[in-house]
mmCIF file of C-alpha atoms in Angstrom:
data_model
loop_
_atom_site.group_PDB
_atom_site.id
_atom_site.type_symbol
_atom_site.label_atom_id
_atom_site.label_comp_id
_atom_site.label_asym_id
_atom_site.label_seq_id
_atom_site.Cartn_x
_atom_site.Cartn_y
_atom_site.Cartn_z
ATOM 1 C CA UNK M 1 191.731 -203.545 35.034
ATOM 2 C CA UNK M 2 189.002 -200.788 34.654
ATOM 3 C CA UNK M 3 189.392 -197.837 37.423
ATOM 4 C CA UNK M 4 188.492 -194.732 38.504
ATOM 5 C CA UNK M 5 190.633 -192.113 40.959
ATOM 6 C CA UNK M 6 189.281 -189.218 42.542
ATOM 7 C CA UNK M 7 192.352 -187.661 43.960
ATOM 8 C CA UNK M 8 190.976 -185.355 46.296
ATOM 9 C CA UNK M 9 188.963 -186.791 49.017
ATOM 10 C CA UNK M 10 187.964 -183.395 50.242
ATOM 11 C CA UNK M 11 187.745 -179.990 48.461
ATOM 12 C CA UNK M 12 187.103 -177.008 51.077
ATOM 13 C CA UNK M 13 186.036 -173.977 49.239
ATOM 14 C CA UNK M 14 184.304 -170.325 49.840
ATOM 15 C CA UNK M 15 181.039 -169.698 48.064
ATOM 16 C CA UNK M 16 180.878 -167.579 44.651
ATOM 17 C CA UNK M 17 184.410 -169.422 44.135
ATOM 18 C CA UNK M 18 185.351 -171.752 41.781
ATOM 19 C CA UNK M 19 185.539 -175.293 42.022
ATOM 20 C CA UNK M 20 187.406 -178.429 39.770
ATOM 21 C CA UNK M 21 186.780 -181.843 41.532
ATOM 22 C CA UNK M 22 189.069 -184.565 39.751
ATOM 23 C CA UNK M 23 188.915 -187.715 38.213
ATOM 24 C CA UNK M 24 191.153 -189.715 36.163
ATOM 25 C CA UNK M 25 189.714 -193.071 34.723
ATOM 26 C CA UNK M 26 191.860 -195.884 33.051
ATOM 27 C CA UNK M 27 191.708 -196.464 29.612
ATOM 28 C CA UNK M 28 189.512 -198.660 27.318
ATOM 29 C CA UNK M 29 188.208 -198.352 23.548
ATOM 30 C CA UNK M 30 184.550 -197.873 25.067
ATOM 31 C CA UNK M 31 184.085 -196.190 28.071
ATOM 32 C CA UNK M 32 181.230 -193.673 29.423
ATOM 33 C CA UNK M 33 181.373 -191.064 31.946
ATOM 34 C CA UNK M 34 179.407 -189.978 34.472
ATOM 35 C CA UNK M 35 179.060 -187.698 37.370
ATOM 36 C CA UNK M 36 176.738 -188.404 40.098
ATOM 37 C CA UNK M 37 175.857 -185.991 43.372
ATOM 38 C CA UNK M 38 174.821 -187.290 47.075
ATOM 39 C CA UNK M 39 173.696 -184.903 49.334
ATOM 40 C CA UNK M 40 172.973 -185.755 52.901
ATOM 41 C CA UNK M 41 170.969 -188.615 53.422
ATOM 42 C CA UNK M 42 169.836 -189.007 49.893
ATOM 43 C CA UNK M 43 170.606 -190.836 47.081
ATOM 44 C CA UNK M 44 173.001 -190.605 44.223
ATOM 45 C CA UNK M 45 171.481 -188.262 41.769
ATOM 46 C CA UNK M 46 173.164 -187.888 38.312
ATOM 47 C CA UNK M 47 175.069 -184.690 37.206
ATOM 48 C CA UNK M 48 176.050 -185.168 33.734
ATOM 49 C CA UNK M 49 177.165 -187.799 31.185
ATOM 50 C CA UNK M 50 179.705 -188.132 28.628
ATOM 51 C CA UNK M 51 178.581 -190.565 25.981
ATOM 52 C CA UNK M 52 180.114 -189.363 22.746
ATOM 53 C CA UNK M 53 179.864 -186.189 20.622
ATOM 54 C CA UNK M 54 181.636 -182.891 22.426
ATOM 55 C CA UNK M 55 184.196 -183.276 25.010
ATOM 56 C CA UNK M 56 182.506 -180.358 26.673
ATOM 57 C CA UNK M 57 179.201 -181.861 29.072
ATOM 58 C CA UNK M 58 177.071 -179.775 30.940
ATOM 59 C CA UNK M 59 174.933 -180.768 33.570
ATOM 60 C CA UNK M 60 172.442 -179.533 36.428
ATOM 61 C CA UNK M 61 173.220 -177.135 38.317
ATOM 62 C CA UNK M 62 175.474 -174.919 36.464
ATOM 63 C CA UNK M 63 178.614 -178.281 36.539
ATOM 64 C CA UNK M 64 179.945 -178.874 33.427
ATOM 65 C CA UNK M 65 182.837 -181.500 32.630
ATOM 66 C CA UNK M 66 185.353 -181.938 29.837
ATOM 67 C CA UNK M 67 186.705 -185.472 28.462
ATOM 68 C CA UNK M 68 189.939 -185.355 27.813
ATOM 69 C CA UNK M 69 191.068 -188.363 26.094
ATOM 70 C CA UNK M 70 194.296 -187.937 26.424
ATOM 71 C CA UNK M 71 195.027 -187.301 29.945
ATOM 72 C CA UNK M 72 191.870 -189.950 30.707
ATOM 73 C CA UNK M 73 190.495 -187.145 32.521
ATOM 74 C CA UNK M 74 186.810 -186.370 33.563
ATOM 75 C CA UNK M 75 187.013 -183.585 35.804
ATOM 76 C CA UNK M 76 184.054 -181.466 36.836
ATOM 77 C CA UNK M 77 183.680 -178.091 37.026
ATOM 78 C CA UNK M 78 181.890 -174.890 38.770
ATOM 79 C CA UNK M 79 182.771 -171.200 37.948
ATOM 80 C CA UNK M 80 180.692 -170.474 41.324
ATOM 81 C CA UNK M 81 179.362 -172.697 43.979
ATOM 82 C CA UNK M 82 176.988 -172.216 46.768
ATOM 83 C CA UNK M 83 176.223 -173.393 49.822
ATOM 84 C CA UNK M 84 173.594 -175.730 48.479
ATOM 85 C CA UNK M 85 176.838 -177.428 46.352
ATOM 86 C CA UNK M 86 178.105 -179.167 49.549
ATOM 87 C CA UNK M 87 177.847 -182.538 49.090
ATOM 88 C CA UNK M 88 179.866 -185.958 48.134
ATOM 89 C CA UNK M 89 180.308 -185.893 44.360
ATOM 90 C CA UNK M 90 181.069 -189.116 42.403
ATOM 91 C CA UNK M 91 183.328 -190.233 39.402
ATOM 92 C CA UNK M 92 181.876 -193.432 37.623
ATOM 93 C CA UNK M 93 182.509 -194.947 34.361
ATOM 94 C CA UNK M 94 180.898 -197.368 32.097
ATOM 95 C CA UNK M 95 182.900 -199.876 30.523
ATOM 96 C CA UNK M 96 181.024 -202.103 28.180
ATOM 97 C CA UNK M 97 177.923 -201.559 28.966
ATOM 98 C CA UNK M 98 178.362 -202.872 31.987
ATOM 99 C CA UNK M 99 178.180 -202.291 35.573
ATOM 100 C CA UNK M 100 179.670 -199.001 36.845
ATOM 101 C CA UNK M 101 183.059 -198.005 38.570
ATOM 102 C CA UNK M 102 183.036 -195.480 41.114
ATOM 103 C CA UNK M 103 185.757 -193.274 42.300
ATOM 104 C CA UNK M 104 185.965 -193.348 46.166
ATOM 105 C CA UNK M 105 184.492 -189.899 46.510
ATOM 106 C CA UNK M 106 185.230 -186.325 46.864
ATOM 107 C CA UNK M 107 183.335 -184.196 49.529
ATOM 108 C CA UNK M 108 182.660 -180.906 48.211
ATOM 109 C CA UNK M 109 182.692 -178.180 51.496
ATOM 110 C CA UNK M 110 181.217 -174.925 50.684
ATOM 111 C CA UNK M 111 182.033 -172.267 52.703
ATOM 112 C CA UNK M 112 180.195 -169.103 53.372
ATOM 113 C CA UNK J 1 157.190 -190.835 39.198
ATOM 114 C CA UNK J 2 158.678 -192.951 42.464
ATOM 115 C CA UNK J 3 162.268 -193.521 42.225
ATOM 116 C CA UNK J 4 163.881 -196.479 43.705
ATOM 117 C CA UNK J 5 163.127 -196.924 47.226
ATOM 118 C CA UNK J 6 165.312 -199.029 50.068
ATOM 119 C CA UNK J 7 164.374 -200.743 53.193
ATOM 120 C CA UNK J 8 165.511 -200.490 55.733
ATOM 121 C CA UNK J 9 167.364 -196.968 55.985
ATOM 122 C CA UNK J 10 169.379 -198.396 58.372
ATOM 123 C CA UNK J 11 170.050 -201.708 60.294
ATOM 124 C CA UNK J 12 172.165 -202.224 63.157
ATOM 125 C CA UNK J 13 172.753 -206.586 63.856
ATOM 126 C CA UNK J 14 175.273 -207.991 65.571
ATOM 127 C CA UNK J 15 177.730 -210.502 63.760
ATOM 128 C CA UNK J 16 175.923 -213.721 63.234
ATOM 129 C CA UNK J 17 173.048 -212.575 62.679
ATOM 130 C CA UNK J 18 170.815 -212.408 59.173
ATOM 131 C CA UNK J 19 170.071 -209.347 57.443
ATOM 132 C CA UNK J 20 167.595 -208.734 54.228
ATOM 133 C CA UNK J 21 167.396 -205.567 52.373
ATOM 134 C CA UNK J 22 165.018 -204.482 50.133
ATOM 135 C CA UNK J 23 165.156 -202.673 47.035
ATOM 136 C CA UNK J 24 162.209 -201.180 44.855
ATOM 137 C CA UNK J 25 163.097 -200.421 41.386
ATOM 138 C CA UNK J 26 161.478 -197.893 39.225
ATOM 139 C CA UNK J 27 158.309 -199.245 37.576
ATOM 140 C CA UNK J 28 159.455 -200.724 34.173
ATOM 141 C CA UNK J 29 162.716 -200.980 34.790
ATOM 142 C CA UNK J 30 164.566 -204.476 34.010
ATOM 143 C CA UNK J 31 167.983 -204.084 35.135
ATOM 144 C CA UNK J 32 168.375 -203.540 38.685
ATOM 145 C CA UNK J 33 172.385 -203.107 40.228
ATOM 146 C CA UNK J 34 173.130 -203.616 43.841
ATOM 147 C CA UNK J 35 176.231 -201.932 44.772
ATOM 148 C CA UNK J 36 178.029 -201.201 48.569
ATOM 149 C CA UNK J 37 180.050 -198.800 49.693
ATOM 150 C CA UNK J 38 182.496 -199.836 52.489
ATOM 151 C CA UNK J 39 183.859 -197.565 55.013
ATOM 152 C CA UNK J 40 184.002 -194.478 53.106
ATOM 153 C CA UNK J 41 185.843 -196.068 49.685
ATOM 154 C CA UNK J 42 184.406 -196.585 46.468
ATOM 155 C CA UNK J 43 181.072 -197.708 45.627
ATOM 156 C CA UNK J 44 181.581 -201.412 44.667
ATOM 157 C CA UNK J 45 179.438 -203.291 42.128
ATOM 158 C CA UNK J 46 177.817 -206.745 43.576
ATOM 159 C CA UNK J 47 175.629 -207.701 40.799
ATOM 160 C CA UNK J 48 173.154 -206.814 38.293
ATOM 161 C CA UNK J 49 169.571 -208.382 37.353
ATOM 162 C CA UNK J 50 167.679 -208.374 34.096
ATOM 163 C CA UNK J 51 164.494 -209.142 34.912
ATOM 164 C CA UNK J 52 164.571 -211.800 37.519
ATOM 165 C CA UNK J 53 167.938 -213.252 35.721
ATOM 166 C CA UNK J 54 171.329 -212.953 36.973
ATOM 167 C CA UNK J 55 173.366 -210.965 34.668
ATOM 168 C CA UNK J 56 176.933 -210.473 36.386
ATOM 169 C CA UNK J 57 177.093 -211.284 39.912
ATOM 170 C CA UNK J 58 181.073 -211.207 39.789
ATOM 171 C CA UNK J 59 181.010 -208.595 42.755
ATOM 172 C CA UNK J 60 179.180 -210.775 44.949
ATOM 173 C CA UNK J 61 181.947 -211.030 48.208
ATOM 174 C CA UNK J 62 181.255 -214.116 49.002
ATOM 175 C CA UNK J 63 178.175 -217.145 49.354
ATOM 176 C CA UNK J 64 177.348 -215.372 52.678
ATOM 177 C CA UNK J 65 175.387 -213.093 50.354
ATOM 178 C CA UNK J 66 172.135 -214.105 48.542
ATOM 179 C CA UNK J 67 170.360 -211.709 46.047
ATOM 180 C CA UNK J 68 166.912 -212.216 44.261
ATOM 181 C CA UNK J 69 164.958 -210.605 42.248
ATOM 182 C CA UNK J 70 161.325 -212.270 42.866
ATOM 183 C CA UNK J 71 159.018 -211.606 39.238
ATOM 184 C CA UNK J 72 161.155 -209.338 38.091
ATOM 185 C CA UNK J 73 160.300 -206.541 40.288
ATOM 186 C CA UNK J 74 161.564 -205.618 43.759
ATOM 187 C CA UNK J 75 164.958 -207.408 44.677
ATOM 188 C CA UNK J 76 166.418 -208.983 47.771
ATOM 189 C CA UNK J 77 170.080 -208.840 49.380
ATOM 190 C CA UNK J 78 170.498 -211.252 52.426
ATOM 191 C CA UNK J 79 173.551 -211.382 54.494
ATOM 192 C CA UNK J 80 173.731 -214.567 56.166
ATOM 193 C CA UNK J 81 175.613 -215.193 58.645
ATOM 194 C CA UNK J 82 176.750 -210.998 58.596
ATOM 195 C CA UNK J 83 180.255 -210.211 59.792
ATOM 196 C CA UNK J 84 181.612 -207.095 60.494
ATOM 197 C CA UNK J 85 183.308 -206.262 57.247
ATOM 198 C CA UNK J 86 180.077 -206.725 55.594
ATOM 199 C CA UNK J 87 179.291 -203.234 57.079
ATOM 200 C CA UNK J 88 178.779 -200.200 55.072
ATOM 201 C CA UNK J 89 176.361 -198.588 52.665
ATOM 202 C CA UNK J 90 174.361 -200.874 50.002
ATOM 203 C CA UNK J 91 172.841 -198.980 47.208
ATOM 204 C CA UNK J 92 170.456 -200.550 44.544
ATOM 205 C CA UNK J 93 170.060 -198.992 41.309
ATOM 206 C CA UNK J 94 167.707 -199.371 38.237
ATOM 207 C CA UNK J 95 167.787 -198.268 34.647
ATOM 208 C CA UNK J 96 165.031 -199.250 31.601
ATOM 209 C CA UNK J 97 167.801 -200.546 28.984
ATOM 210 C CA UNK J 98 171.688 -201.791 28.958
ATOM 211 C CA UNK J 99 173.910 -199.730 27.366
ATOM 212 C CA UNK J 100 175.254 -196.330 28.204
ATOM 213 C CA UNK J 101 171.727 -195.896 30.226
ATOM 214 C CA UNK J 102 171.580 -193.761 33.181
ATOM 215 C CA UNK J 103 171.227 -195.852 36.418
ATOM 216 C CA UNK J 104 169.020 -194.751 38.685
ATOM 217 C CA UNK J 105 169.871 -194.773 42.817
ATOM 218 C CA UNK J 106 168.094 -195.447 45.947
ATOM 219 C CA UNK J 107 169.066 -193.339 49.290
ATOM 220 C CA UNK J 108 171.164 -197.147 50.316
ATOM 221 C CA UNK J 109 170.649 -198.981 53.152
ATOM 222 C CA UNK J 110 173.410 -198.198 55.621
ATOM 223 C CA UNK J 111 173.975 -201.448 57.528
ATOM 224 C CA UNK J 112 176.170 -202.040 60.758
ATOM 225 C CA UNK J 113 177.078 -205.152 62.203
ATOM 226 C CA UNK J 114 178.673 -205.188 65.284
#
């Protein structure tokens, strides 16, 4: 069955540090990968995609995320995060062009 | 351009009782996702429309729910009779094609039933 695990459910950090939130996805022949971003009381707003092409995917923001195809890894990535940064960030992938699966979550806590 | 829109924000019923939310897709989009987030897990899929068709509504919990898509634009989730695990967050989503497309999200309606 398809799935998605965000491991960390919370990530406290201090700002101008770097940041890795995780996510692990199970495998298929044809999968996408996303990265969506909620902050307070607004809706999910995409940060990047993987489709195809490099395993390297930058986004808004200054996030970037590798593919890794063979750890089935998607994790995302900040060399330095802000305050505006805190926020839930999602882990979803696309399996057949069909409907999305979400990680549960991992609430990003920037720090001053 | 608008992005999707929800109504309510929020709605507070007690069990029993019927609830409708509302969901506005982005103008000229034909596939429009509900999905619900329950008690902080992961955001579940419920079911996706093409147009005013039924696509996959595999994630649909149970017949208590009801989900239309009137013309092909806005979209309808009723909860009838709610119950209390039927709280949480429901978020409805749009994108133009299928495929690897980008959905779009609304802000979700967070729903409580008591």
């Amino acid at each position: 069955a398809q799935s998605v695990t965000q491991l960390d459910s919370q990530v406290p950090v201090f700002e101008e540090a770097p940041v890795e939130l995780r996510c692990n996805y199970s495998s298929s022949v044809s999968v996408y990968l996303f990265w969506y971003v909620q902050y307070p009381n607004q809706g999910l707003q995409l940060l990047l995609k993987y489709l195809s092409g490099s395993t390297l995917v930058k986004g808004i923001n200054g996030f970037e995320a590798e593919f890794n195809k063979s750890q089935t890894s998607f994790h995302l990535r900040k060399p330095s995060v802000h305050i505006s940064d805190t926020a839930e960030y999602f882990c979803a992938a696309l399996y057949n062009f069909n409907k999305f699966y979400f990680g549960s979550g991992t609430k990003l806590n920037v720090k001053p | 351009e608008a992005g999707v829109t929800q109504f309510p924000s929020h709605s507070v019923i007690e069990k029993g009782q019927t609830v409708t939310l509302r969901c506005d897709p982005i103008s000229g989009h034909d596939n429009l996702y509900w999905y619900r987030r329950v008690m902080g897990k992961e955001i579940k899929f419920l079911l996706h429309f093409v147009k005013e068709s039924k696509q996959d509504e595999s994630g649909m919990p149970n017949n208590r729910f009801l989900a239309e898509r009137t013309g092909g634009t806005y979209s309808t989730l009723k909860v009838q009779p709610a119950e209390l695990e039927d709280s949480g967050v429901y978020f409805c989503a749009s994108s133009q094609g299928t495929g690897p497309e980008t959905q779009y999200f609304g802000p979700g309606t967070r729903l409580l039933v008591l």
